[in-house]
XYZ file of C-alpha atoms in Angstrom:
755
model
C 74.491 39.721 9.073
C 71.854 41.677 10.966
C 72.158 45.282 12.043
C 75.268 45.781 14.165
C 76.465 48.207 16.788
C 78.838 50.978 15.768
C 82.526 50.015 15.896
C 85.286 51.777 17.839
C 88.693 53.058 16.759
C 91.333 50.342 17.290
C 95.015 51.052 16.643
C 97.867 48.576 16.323
C 99.105 49.968 19.646
C 95.819 48.942 21.273
C 96.192 45.464 19.817
C 99.787 45.232 21.027
C 98.839 46.253 24.590
C 95.994 43.716 24.610
C 98.451 41.099 23.370
C 100.756 41.910 26.293
C 97.925 41.147 28.717
C 97.533 37.764 27.013
C 101.290 37.075 26.993
C 101.315 37.510 30.791
C 99.278 34.298 31.136
C 100.955 30.902 31.102
C 99.670 28.542 28.406
C 97.487 26.616 30.862
C 96.176 29.877 32.327
C 95.235 31.270 28.917
C 93.484 28.003 28.127
C 91.496 28.413 31.332
C 90.572 32.018 30.482
C 89.436 30.936 27.006
C 87.307 28.176 28.514
C 85.821 30.671 30.998
C 84.671 32.930 28.154
C 83.799 30.047 25.807
C 80.026 30.749 25.387
C 80.661 34.465 24.736
C 83.566 33.725 22.421
C 81.511 31.298 20.309
C 78.582 33.708 20.205
C 80.781 36.606 19.023
C 82.691 34.549 16.435
C 79.608 32.842 14.947
C 78.073 36.237 14.182
C 81.214 37.479 12.397
C 82.854 34.225 11.313
C 84.010 35.515 7.908
C 85.705 38.598 9.413
C 87.417 36.567 12.154
C 88.735 34.015 9.645
C 89.977 36.823 7.404
C 91.694 38.533 10.360
C 93.338 35.251 11.425
C 94.523 34.668 7.889
C 95.934 38.191 7.486
C 97.842 37.789 10.774
C 99.147 34.408 9.558
C 97.582 32.626 12.536
C 95.966 30.197 10.089
C 96.846 29.262 6.512
C 94.675 29.986 3.451
C 93.887 26.258 3.302
C 92.702 26.256 6.914
C 90.602 29.363 6.232
C 88.848 27.516 3.400
C 88.024 24.629 5.746
C 86.228 26.938 8.196
C 84.420 28.690 5.348
C 83.195 25.323 4.009
C 81.973 24.250 7.449
C 79.981 27.469 7.751
C 78.355 26.966 4.344
C 77.670 23.230 4.681
C 76.625 23.253 8.349
C 76.374 26.598 10.142
C 78.435 29.383 11.691
C 78.155 27.925 15.214
C 79.819 24.646 14.173
C 82.531 26.613 12.381
C 83.111 28.814 15.446
C 83.283 25.767 17.762
C 85.906 24.080 15.565
C 87.908 27.290 15.195
C 88.155 27.797 18.964
C 88.901 24.093 19.603
C 91.719 24.130 17.009
C 93.419 27.273 18.312
C 92.812 27.306 22.073
C 95.275 24.545 23.012
C 98.365 26.397 21.688
C 99.331 29.657 23.398
C 100.575 31.464 20.276
C 97.518 30.446 18.277
C 95.182 31.345 21.154
C 96.742 34.814 21.399
C 96.264 35.224 17.653
C 92.615 34.222 18.019
C 92.014 36.672 20.868
C 93.722 39.527 19.011
C 91.606 38.812 15.925
C 88.457 38.887 18.060
C 89.672 42.110 19.692
C 90.112 43.628 16.211
C 86.400 42.948 15.516
C 85.643 45.994 17.660
C 86.501 48.141 14.654
C 83.286 46.890 13.047
C 81.149 45.648 15.927
C 81.273 47.015 19.457
C 78.938 44.437 20.974
C 78.307 44.041 24.753
C 79.507 40.402 24.887
C 82.688 41.354 23.043
C 83.311 44.423 25.200
C 82.827 42.473 28.454
C 85.361 39.801 27.453
C 88.185 42.078 26.344
C 87.437 44.507 29.175
C 87.747 41.847 31.879
C 90.994 40.496 30.427
C 92.510 43.983 30.122
C 91.413 45.184 33.587
C 91.854 42.122 35.740
C 94.841 40.183 34.393
C 95.848 37.676 37.106
C 92.909 38.717 39.298
C 90.679 37.164 36.628
C 92.305 33.788 37.247
C 91.640 34.076 40.978
C 88.001 34.876 40.213
C 87.735 31.863 37.906
C 89.301 29.618 40.542
C 86.977 30.928 43.272
C 83.910 30.256 41.099
C 85.157 26.719 40.470
C 86.352 25.657 43.935
C 84.795 28.088 46.408
C 86.156 29.389 49.720
C 88.199 27.373 52.209
C 85.921 26.388 55.099
C 86.471 24.966 58.558
C 85.608 21.225 58.736
C 82.356 21.719 60.677
C 81.194 24.501 58.323
C 82.155 22.376 55.311
C 80.025 19.530 56.659
C 77.122 21.952 57.111
C 77.531 23.183 53.529
C 77.658 19.626 52.151
C 74.362 18.802 53.893
C 72.805 22.045 52.602
C 73.890 21.166 49.048
C 72.401 17.705 49.412
C 69.048 19.147 50.495
C 68.983 21.681 47.654
C 69.969 19.015 45.154
C 67.071 16.810 46.306
C 64.672 19.756 46.083
C 65.708 20.800 42.570
C 66.842 17.630 40.764
C 63.382 16.888 39.357
C 61.776 19.250 36.879
C 57.986 19.286 36.926
C 56.310 19.796 33.597
C 54.106 22.846 33.088
C 51.071 20.860 34.161
C 50.236 17.830 36.221
C 50.462 15.308 33.406
C 53.175 14.349 30.951
C 53.647 11.409 28.667
C 51.382 8.518 29.672
C 54.237 6.143 30.439
C 55.986 8.557 32.789
C 55.285 10.253 36.056
C 54.904 13.981 36.347
C 58.544 14.836 37.031
C 61.762 14.312 35.070
C 65.461 14.590 35.951
C 66.265 18.235 35.312
C 69.417 17.335 33.360
C 67.375 15.252 30.885
C 64.511 17.700 30.449
C 66.065 21.167 30.733
C 66.418 23.089 27.483
C 68.585 26.207 27.508
C 66.496 29.366 27.682
C 67.712 32.477 25.886
C 68.422 35.371 28.276
C 69.368 38.885 27.195
C 70.372 42.034 29.058
C 70.138 45.598 27.808
C 66.353 45.705 27.399
C 65.049 49.026 28.692
C 63.786 48.585 32.275
C 60.480 50.340 31.639
C 59.830 48.874 28.200
C 59.645 45.397 29.715
C 56.172 46.216 30.968
C 54.571 45.280 27.626
C 51.283 43.425 27.903
C 51.980 39.775 28.665
C 48.887 38.639 26.798
C 50.352 39.885 23.515
C 52.776 37.012 23.855
C 50.201 34.361 22.965
C 49.568 35.269 19.347
C 52.449 37.595 18.580
C 55.259 36.215 20.749
C 55.241 39.508 22.647
C 56.424 41.614 19.715
C 60.151 41.735 20.428
C 60.252 38.017 21.099
C 59.715 36.990 17.502
C 62.781 35.012 16.487
C 64.225 37.176 13.745
C 63.857 40.334 15.740
C 65.385 38.715 18.804
C 68.362 37.583 16.781
C 68.762 41.072 15.357
C 68.612 42.635 18.815
C 71.000 40.061 20.276
C 73.402 40.574 17.402
C 73.018 44.324 17.847
C 72.748 46.033 21.203
C 71.550 43.255 23.538
C 73.989 41.249 25.624
C 73.378 37.512 25.579
C 73.591 36.044 29.068
C 74.119 32.411 30.015
C 73.078 31.041 33.400
C 76.629 31.101 34.758
C 77.094 34.774 33.803
C 74.248 36.415 35.703
C 76.555 37.565 38.493
C 79.589 38.376 36.416
C 80.807 41.663 34.963
C 78.077 44.031 33.681
C 78.120 46.054 30.486
C 78.757 48.970 30.206
C 79.540 49.724 33.890
C 82.225 47.043 34.180
C 81.214 46.262 37.782
C 80.327 42.852 39.140
C 76.598 42.273 39.489
C 75.235 41.652 43.000
C 71.532 42.400 42.478
C 69.967 40.764 39.419
C 66.399 40.813 38.112
C 65.288 38.221 35.543
C 61.929 38.973 33.930
C 59.725 37.146 31.469
C 56.094 36.532 30.583
C 54.035 33.745 32.172
C 55.382 30.282 31.409
C 58.551 31.425 29.654
C 60.805 29.643 32.154
C 61.639 31.967 35.070
C 61.028 29.368 37.784
C 62.752 26.653 35.756
C 65.764 28.925 35.327
C 65.888 29.652 39.079
C 65.601 25.928 39.853
C 68.379 25.040 37.379
C 70.587 27.794 38.844
C 70.210 26.311 42.340
C 70.744 22.747 41.074
C 73.941 23.757 39.257
C 75.269 25.461 42.386
C 74.364 22.485 44.594
C 76.166 20.093 42.237
C 79.255 22.311 42.030
C 78.816 23.370 38.417
C 79.008 27.131 38.918
C 79.241 30.057 41.346
C 81.060 28.251 44.124
C 82.086 31.718 45.382
C 78.715 31.621 47.153
C 79.197 29.483 50.259
C 75.446 29.219 50.819
C 72.464 29.774 48.523
C 68.977 30.315 49.959
C 66.072 29.680 47.562
C 62.558 31.022 48.266
C 59.348 31.221 46.239
C 57.121 34.233 46.876
C 53.997 32.072 46.598
C 55.316 30.059 49.593
C 56.168 33.222 51.504
C 52.579 34.472 51.080
C 51.479 31.990 53.728
C 53.998 33.130 56.333
C 51.539 35.676 57.711
C 52.008 39.335 58.478
C 55.431 39.463 60.130
C 58.585 37.363 60.258
C 62.372 37.721 60.201
C 65.005 36.684 57.690
C 66.476 34.338 60.258
C 63.089 32.676 60.819
C 62.531 32.266 57.071
C 65.870 30.470 56.699
C 65.338 28.285 59.766
C 61.889 27.183 58.625
C 62.990 26.448 55.048
C 66.335 24.865 56.002
C 66.002 23.179 59.419
C 69.513 21.677 59.196
C 71.155 25.120 59.455
C 70.087 26.732 62.792
C 73.187 25.701 64.762
C 75.503 27.379 62.240
C 73.215 30.141 60.982
C 74.687 32.977 63.072
C 78.157 32.149 61.760
C 76.907 31.843 58.176
C 75.234 35.262 58.281
C 78.424 36.947 59.532
C 79.900 36.754 56.004
C 77.144 38.151 53.759
C 79.503 38.588 50.780
C 79.504 34.786 50.487
C 75.705 34.481 50.419
C 73.140 34.442 47.598
C 69.394 34.849 48.141
C 67.019 33.806 45.341
C 63.390 34.981 45.413
C 61.267 33.509 42.609
C 57.982 35.023 41.391
C 57.784 38.614 42.651
C 54.542 39.002 40.669
C 52.923 36.400 42.963
C 53.901 38.185 46.184
C 51.201 39.515 48.507
C 53.751 41.753 50.202
C 54.610 45.189 48.837
C 58.227 45.671 47.720
C 58.849 49.359 48.448
C 62.347 50.559 47.561
C 61.713 54.286 47.992
C 63.641 56.650 50.260
C 60.884 56.799 52.858
C 60.206 53.071 52.882
C 60.517 50.891 55.963
C 63.680 48.772 56.256
C 65.312 46.423 58.741
C 68.964 46.111 59.731
C 69.302 42.777 61.545
C 68.403 39.203 60.498
C 66.372 38.928 63.724
C 64.202 41.995 62.981
C 60.542 41.006 62.583
C 59.054 42.699 59.528
C 56.803 41.916 56.517
C 58.453 39.794 53.810
C 58.502 42.738 51.377
C 60.459 44.846 53.876
C 63.018 42.047 54.366
C 63.601 41.656 50.611
C 63.753 45.445 50.134
C 66.298 45.711 52.965
C 68.560 43.162 51.271
C 68.341 45.044 47.970
C 68.983 48.449 49.590
C 71.963 46.992 51.510
C 70.435 47.879 54.872
C 70.452 44.180 55.763
C 73.449 41.859 55.232
C 75.380 44.387 53.152
C 77.524 42.628 50.576
C 75.191 39.698 49.880
C 73.848 38.949 46.398
C 70.168 38.712 45.402
C 68.422 37.190 42.368
C 64.737 38.038 41.756
C 62.413 36.771 39.038
C 59.207 38.505 37.982
C 56.775 39.082 35.162
C 57.462 42.329 33.268
C 54.306 44.002 34.603
C 55.899 44.353 38.052
C 59.062 46.116 36.915
C 57.538 49.557 36.392
C 56.905 49.859 40.133
C 60.536 49.187 41.064
C 63.381 51.657 41.361
C 65.384 51.623 38.119
C 68.913 51.817 39.560
C 68.585 49.192 42.272
C 69.524 46.231 40.067
C 73.008 45.913 38.597
C 71.644 43.688 35.865
C 68.113 43.447 34.455
C 67.821 40.462 32.151
C 64.875 39.229 30.103
C 64.065 35.641 29.118
C 63.165 35.601 25.438
C 62.125 31.956 25.419
C 62.780 29.336 22.750
C 64.206 30.152 19.344
C 64.059 27.533 16.570
C 66.804 25.230 17.895
C 65.339 25.137 21.400
C 61.849 24.371 20.055
C 63.246 21.510 18.022
C 65.107 20.120 21.028
C 61.994 20.416 23.215
C 59.872 18.458 20.709
C 62.526 15.738 20.551
C 62.705 15.565 24.359
C 58.914 15.378 24.650
C 58.108 12.785 21.988
C 61.264 10.722 22.440
C 61.222 9.297 18.912
C 63.011 11.471 16.363
C 60.620 10.776 13.475
C 57.511 11.486 15.551
C 59.022 14.737 16.865
C 59.965 15.732 13.310
C 56.421 15.152 12.004
C 54.790 17.045 14.861
C 57.178 19.967 14.506
C 56.640 20.063 10.731
C 52.895 20.524 11.276
C 53.488 23.259 13.827
C 55.927 25.048 11.510
C 53.451 24.885 8.641
C 50.781 26.471 10.814
C 53.059 29.425 11.801
C 50.411 30.534 14.329
C 51.216 27.519 16.502
C 54.944 27.776 15.762
C 55.063 31.359 16.989
C 53.217 30.234 20.103
C 56.000 27.753 20.905
C 58.542 30.452 21.779
C 57.102 29.960 25.276
C 58.098 26.643 26.959
C 54.661 26.322 28.580
C 52.913 26.677 25.218
C 55.423 24.205 23.794
C 54.277 21.696 26.415
C 50.578 22.377 25.743
C 51.144 22.065 21.983
C 53.005 18.765 22.309
C 50.337 17.403 24.667
C 47.548 18.412 22.261
C 49.333 16.806 19.301
C 50.034 13.482 21.026
C 46.890 11.685 19.733
C 47.686 12.845 16.199
C 51.237 11.499 16.092
C 51.562 8.874 18.857
C 49.271 5.845 18.259
C 49.163 4.835 21.948
C 48.359 8.352 23.181
C 44.652 8.295 22.380
C 42.205 8.478 19.501
C 43.518 10.792 16.742
C 41.490 13.781 15.627
C 41.798 16.678 13.190
C 45.097 18.524 13.425
C 44.625 21.921 15.106
C 45.449 25.057 13.106
C 44.144 27.867 15.309
C 45.010 28.564 18.948
C 41.444 27.712 20.015
C 41.578 24.394 18.158
C 44.875 23.652 19.892
C 43.399 24.233 23.350
C 40.293 22.221 22.468
C 42.562 19.320 21.454
C 44.644 19.743 24.606
C 41.571 19.768 26.876
C 39.988 16.734 25.240
C 43.223 14.734 25.273
C 43.849 15.466 28.956
C 40.254 14.656 29.941
C 40.091 11.389 28.004
C 43.570 10.028 28.697
C 44.694 11.574 31.966
C 41.596 11.777 34.161
C 40.875 8.931 36.541
C 37.365 7.616 35.960
C 36.066 10.303 33.596
C 32.329 10.496 34.431
C 29.408 10.340 32.019
C 28.717 13.261 29.675
C 26.238 15.119 31.892
C 28.388 14.905 35.024
C 31.557 15.755 33.070
C 29.822 18.853 31.684
C 28.755 19.907 35.186
C 32.319 19.581 36.488
C 33.717 21.584 33.568
C 31.151 24.309 34.292
C 32.322 24.470 37.914
C 35.929 24.679 36.799
C 34.997 27.329 34.235
C 33.220 29.449 36.851
C 36.362 29.308 39.005
C 38.474 30.350 35.996
C 36.105 33.224 35.159
C 36.211 34.427 38.781
C 40.007 34.448 38.625
C 39.983 36.341 35.331
C 37.628 39.033 36.628
C 39.461 39.418 39.955
C 42.995 38.971 38.574
C 43.466 35.890 40.733
C 45.893 33.122 39.814
C 46.028 31.266 43.142
C 42.909 29.704 44.648
C 42.641 28.560 48.253
C 40.451 25.793 49.615
C 37.610 28.217 50.394
C 37.346 29.266 46.725
C 37.448 25.660 45.564
C 34.577 24.881 47.954
C 32.650 27.948 46.779
C 32.686 26.713 43.172
C 32.259 23.020 44.109
C 35.596 22.110 42.574
C 37.241 20.580 45.660
C 35.901 17.039 45.138
C 36.029 17.059 41.333
C 38.066 14.337 39.549
C 39.188 17.151 37.236
C 40.836 19.014 40.126
C 44.254 17.459 39.550
C 43.765 17.275 35.795
C 43.786 21.002 35.112
C 44.971 22.492 38.413
C 48.420 22.409 39.970
C 48.776 21.895 43.705
C 51.110 24.439 45.317
C 52.339 23.319 48.724
C 53.483 26.262 50.833
C 56.366 24.650 52.709
C 57.073 27.760 54.796
C 54.051 27.073 57.018
C 53.390 24.410 59.609
C 51.376 22.462 58.714
C 52.059 23.229 55.011
C 49.237 25.233 53.405
C 47.970 24.343 49.942
C 46.764 26.587 47.130
C 45.845 25.716 43.558
C 46.408 27.327 40.183
C 45.553 26.395 36.616
C 48.398 24.702 34.771
C 48.866 27.962 32.881
C 47.199 31.366 32.775
C 46.079 30.716 29.195
C 44.356 27.474 30.234
C 42.478 29.529 32.816
C 41.438 31.996 30.099
C 40.287 29.137 27.868
C 38.110 27.689 30.632
C 36.712 31.150 31.385
C 35.530 31.339 27.755
C 34.380 27.720 27.558
C 31.972 28.025 30.495
C 29.745 30.452 28.569
C 29.191 27.798 25.881
C 28.492 25.050 28.411
C 26.156 27.069 30.639
C 24.980 30.384 29.151
C 23.733 32.845 31.748
C 22.783 36.240 30.411
C 23.888 38.206 33.482
C 27.306 36.487 33.668
C 27.892 36.960 29.938
C 26.790 40.589 30.140
C 29.127 41.270 33.068
C 32.189 39.831 31.363
C 31.498 41.642 28.081
C 31.061 44.914 30.001
C 34.465 44.308 31.582
C 35.881 43.638 28.104
C 34.427 46.911 26.846
C 36.159 48.839 29.637
C 39.473 47.013 29.220
C 42.215 49.417 28.166
C 45.231 47.190 28.761
C 44.404 44.161 26.619
C 43.901 41.832 29.594
C 40.895 40.123 27.972
C 42.376 39.821 24.482
C 43.212 36.105 24.710
C 39.904 35.337 26.435
C 38.158 37.037 23.488
C 40.075 34.957 20.958
C 38.927 31.785 22.702
C 35.366 33.112 22.925
C 35.443 33.798 19.162
C 37.127 30.511 18.313
C 34.576 28.400 20.178
C 31.777 29.944 18.078
C 32.845 27.760 15.128
C 30.969 24.460 15.043
C 33.794 22.232 13.769
C 36.295 23.690 16.257
C 34.265 22.526 19.247
C 33.286 19.069 17.921
C 36.066 17.218 19.836
C 34.744 18.615 23.132
C 31.065 18.232 22.259
C 31.645 14.495 21.874
C 32.384 14.209 25.606
C 30.548 17.249 27.039
C 27.415 17.528 24.912
C 26.249 20.299 22.580
C 27.367 23.892 23.115
C 24.871 26.715 23.612
C 23.597 28.195 20.302
C 22.561 31.317 22.256
C 26.201 31.955 23.205
C 27.267 31.525 19.586
C 24.720 34.128 18.388
C 25.666 36.545 21.178
C 29.383 36.239 20.388
C 28.932 36.691 16.629
C 26.674 39.715 17.190
C 29.255 41.198 19.543
C 32.030 40.700 16.961
C 30.015 42.533 14.331
C 29.273 45.401 16.719
C 32.950 45.565 17.710
C 33.966 46.125 14.073
C 32.307 49.539 14.066
C 34.285 50.537 17.156
C 37.808 49.884 15.847
C 40.241 52.657 16.655
C 43.848 52.304 15.534
C 45.885 49.779 13.579
C 46.769 47.584 16.527
C 43.114 47.193 17.493
C 42.294 46.354 13.881
C 44.958 43.613 13.920
C 43.573 42.251 17.202
C 40.117 42.204 15.585
C 41.520 40.213 12.657
C 42.835 37.703 15.204
C 39.270 37.268 16.465
C 38.074 36.650 12.896
C 40.862 34.128 12.330
C 39.979 32.197 15.491
C 36.264 32.237 14.556
C 37.189 30.781 11.135
C 33.882 31.935 9.675
C 34.076 33.285 6.112
C 30.611 34.837 6.135
C 31.439 36.592 9.412
C 34.526 38.169 7.822
C 32.503 39.329 4.815
C 29.781 40.784 7.040
C 32.320 42.534 9.254
C 34.404 44.113 6.480
C 31.969 44.459 3.587
C 32.931 44.803 -0.089
C 36.085 46.565 -1.318
C 37.371 47.340 2.167
C 40.470 49.492 2.750
C 43.156 48.430 5.228
C 46.028 50.565 6.506
C 48.676 48.910 8.710
C 51.530 51.241 7.740
C 54.346 51.508 10.318
C 52.864 48.705 12.420
C 55.390 45.912 12.939
C 53.940 42.793 11.293
C 55.490 39.397 11.960
C 54.954 36.376 9.694
C 52.205 35.162 12.049
C 50.391 38.498 11.563
C 50.729 38.038 7.821
C 49.105 34.586 8.131
C 46.154 36.191 9.945
C 45.920 38.980 7.369
C 46.117 36.485 4.481
C 43.179 34.551 5.936
C 41.067 37.718 6.138
C 41.983 38.666 2.548
C 41.079 35.168 1.337
C 37.615 35.499 2.872
C 36.992 38.983 1.441
C 37.406 38.370 -2.269
C 38.004 42.052 -3.122
C 40.033 44.753 -1.346
C 40.279 48.357 -2.498
C 43.476 49.363 -0.633
C 46.100 47.582 1.475
C 48.836 49.788 2.892
C 51.774 47.844 4.359
C 54.376 50.627 4.238
C 57.213 50.198 6.772
C 55.647 47.067 8.322
C 58.927 45.106 8.357
C 57.169 42.213 6.621
C 60.330 40.870 4.898
C 60.401 37.946 2.460
C 58.630 35.427 4.685
C 55.783 37.809 5.443
C 55.265 38.608 1.767
C 55.381 34.906 0.952
C 52.529 34.288 3.427
C 50.494 37.125 1.883
C 51.228 36.668 -1.820
C 48.554 34.033 -2.653
C 45.862 36.590 -1.754
C 47.357 39.889 -2.974
C 45.902 39.614 -6.496
C 42.479 40.624 -5.109
C 43.740 44.107 -4.128
C 43.294 47.153 -6.364
C 45.918 49.354 -4.692
C 48.891 47.828 -2.817
C 51.674 49.744 -1.060
C 54.800 47.939 0.223
C 57.213 50.840 0.644
C 60.094 50.737 3.153
C 60.100 46.985 3.759
C 63.225 44.808 3.832
C 62.490 42.673 0.781
C 64.805 40.973 -1.731
C 64.997 39.598 -5.260
C 62.930 36.618 -4.114
C 60.183 39.034 -3.111
C 60.326 40.603 -6.559
C 59.542 37.166 -8.004
C 56.574 36.899 -5.637
C 55.277 40.247 -6.933
C 55.676 39.099 -10.542
C 53.643 35.963 -9.808
C 50.897 38.161 -8.322
C 50.840 40.354 -11.452
C 50.629 37.236 -13.648
C 47.611 35.895 -11.749
C 44.680 35.420 -14.126
C 42.362 37.346 -11.774
C 44.829 40.062 -10.746
C 43.042 43.347 -9.834
C 46.172 45.406 -9.112
C 46.110 48.880 -10.604
C 48.666 50.513 -8.318
C 51.751 48.895 -6.764
C 54.256 50.867 -4.688
C 57.460 49.297 -3.385
C 60.018 52.116 -3.067
C 62.918 51.619 -0.578
C 62.571 47.835 -0.428
C 66.267 46.929 -0.820
C-alpha cells in the first residue's frame, strides 16, 4: 500500500449512528445508494481490500471461508476484481450491505481519503434527500410537453454532434475513415482533484519525456491513494471535498493532447443520451477556438441562437431557470478573449447584453449573469495562474493513461489482440516510449508509427523506433507514404515539407497554434497535398459563413517539423535566430524542439525520411553538434543537466557523449526526482562514458525499477551514493551483482535509509 492520509478517531457510537442512517433506507433504496457510489466504493475498497475483508469478518458479515475466497481473488487476479465481487455479493441484501458500509466507514481510522469522506459525508448529511438527488440526476425535471419536445430535439442535435470521436490527427487505420463511434473508441481518462491550483502551471513540454513529473504512473497512484480525490465523469458536479458543497463551477485542466476536449465531448454525449446529469434541462457546448471568430462583441443569447438554431422560440423561457442549465466552454487556452475575474473587471447582467466573449464567460462564473447556472471549463495548466483561485468549486486535473488505459488503447487501435500485445511489449521495453504514452495523443502517434512494424498491410516495415525522434521520424514517413494522396517525387516532396516546416517554425517562434488562410498562403502551404496529412481543419461554426483555421495534429508534431526544416533547407540566419531564442528561453518552451534537433543529427535516425526526401544538410548536423558541445559548458543546475542528457540520448552519438563529458566525470542528481525513464537516459550516458568518478543519487526516489535500469552500467563508477531511496531486498541483489562484475570500479558505496 502506498502512503496514506492520516486516519480519524472513530468510536462505536459513530459507527452506530452511521448505521442508523443506513437503516433508514429501504432495501431497494440502499441498493440504489450503493450503485450511485459504486465507482468510489470500488476505488476505496481495492486500495484497502485486506482491511475491509478483515473488518467484515470481525463483524461476522462474512465467514472465514468467504474471506479466504476474496483474499485468493486478490492474489490470483487483482484487488479491483476482488472489490467488484465483494460489492456484488453484499449489495443485494440490506443487512449485508449495511455491514459492508459500516466496514468501509471504519476504514477512516486508518485512511481518511477524500473519496471515502465524500461518500460517508453525503449519506450522513443528506439521508432521503440523497435519493431525491439520485432520482433527479437519472430522470430530470418534469417539463411541459412543448418544452419537452424542444429538449428532445436539442438532445438529438447534441448527440449527432458528439457521437463520433475524431482521432488526434486526420488519419487513422487505413481501412477506416477518420472518425469512430465514441462508445467504441473512448478510453476512460483518469481525473483527480486536490492538485494545488497554482502548481498546475508546470511546463507542459516536460510532459513529453518525463510525463510531466507528477504524471508518472507510480507517483500518480501514490497521490491518488493519498491526498488526491479520484473523479469520474459523472461526479464532476457532485459534492466537493472538503467543503461538502455541490460544485457549480468546475475547471478541468491538462497538458496538450491529454484528453480535455474528448472528455468534454463524452460528457455532452452522455448527457444527450440520458446517461448522467439529467438535472440539467439544457446543456450548451462551446469551443473557444470557434468563439474566436465571433468578432469583437456579441451576447450570450446570440451565441446560443447561432450555435443552436432550433432553440430561439423557447430560449427566453429556457433562460428563466438558470439553475437547470449547464454551459461548457472547451479550450480556454485557445481563447483570444481575456477572462478577467477581478473586482474591477467588466461584467454583464442580461443574456441580451452585447459584450466580448471573455466578459460573458466571466459574468457567468461571477454569478452576475444567470445566477444559479453551472459552468464547466477546460484549459491547459499554463492558463490557471491568471485566474482567481476561489472562483471554481472544483479544480480537477486529467492525469492521462495509466497502464490499463494504455493497454486498452493499443487493443482498440490495432484491433487484433496479438498485434496489440506485440506492439505494446516493444513500447514497454523502450520505457521512453512507454512513458510518452500516458498522453492519449502520443499514444495515437506511437500506434500510427508502429503500424508498418506490426501490421503487414500498413506499409513497408522499418527499424523499430527507440528514441522519441525515431518515433516521430517513423510516424512522419508512414503518414506520408500511406496516407497522402499522390505523394510527389522526392524533390517536390522535400519542397512541400520545407514549406510546412517554415510554417511550424513560425508558429513556434510566435507561440501560434492556429493558422488562418493568410498564413497558409504566406508559406505556400495552401495548395500542398500534405495540407490535410499533417494539419487539422478547424471549422468555426459560430460564424456565417463558417470560417476555417488549421493546426498541426499535435503541438509536438509542429515542434518536430520546426526542427526538421533546418535539416532540409539550412539557412544560417534562420538557424541563428532560433538558437538565439533558445538561448534566451527561461521556461523550457524549446526543450522538445531541441531534442528533435539533436535526434535528427544522427545519420541512422533520419534514414527513413531521407529515402523519400533526399539527403539532410551536413552543415546543420555540424552546427547542432557544435552547439551541443558549447551548451555543456553552460549547464547550471541538476534539472538542466538532466535535460542535456536527454539531448545526448536523442542524438544517440557515443563520441558526442564522450566529448561532452570527458573522462571520469562527476554527476550529482541528489534530491532530484528521477523516474524510470530518467534512469534509462542516465544509463545510456553512463554506457557511453566508460568511467565515472562520482554518481550521487541520494533521495532521487529511484526505487527498484530505476535501479534495475541503471545497474548494468553502475560497475564503471568509483563512488556511488544511493542514500534515502525506497529500495528493497531485490535492489540489494542488484547491488551484489554490480560488486561481482569482473570490471567493477566501485570503491565507495553508500545506501543508508533505503528501506
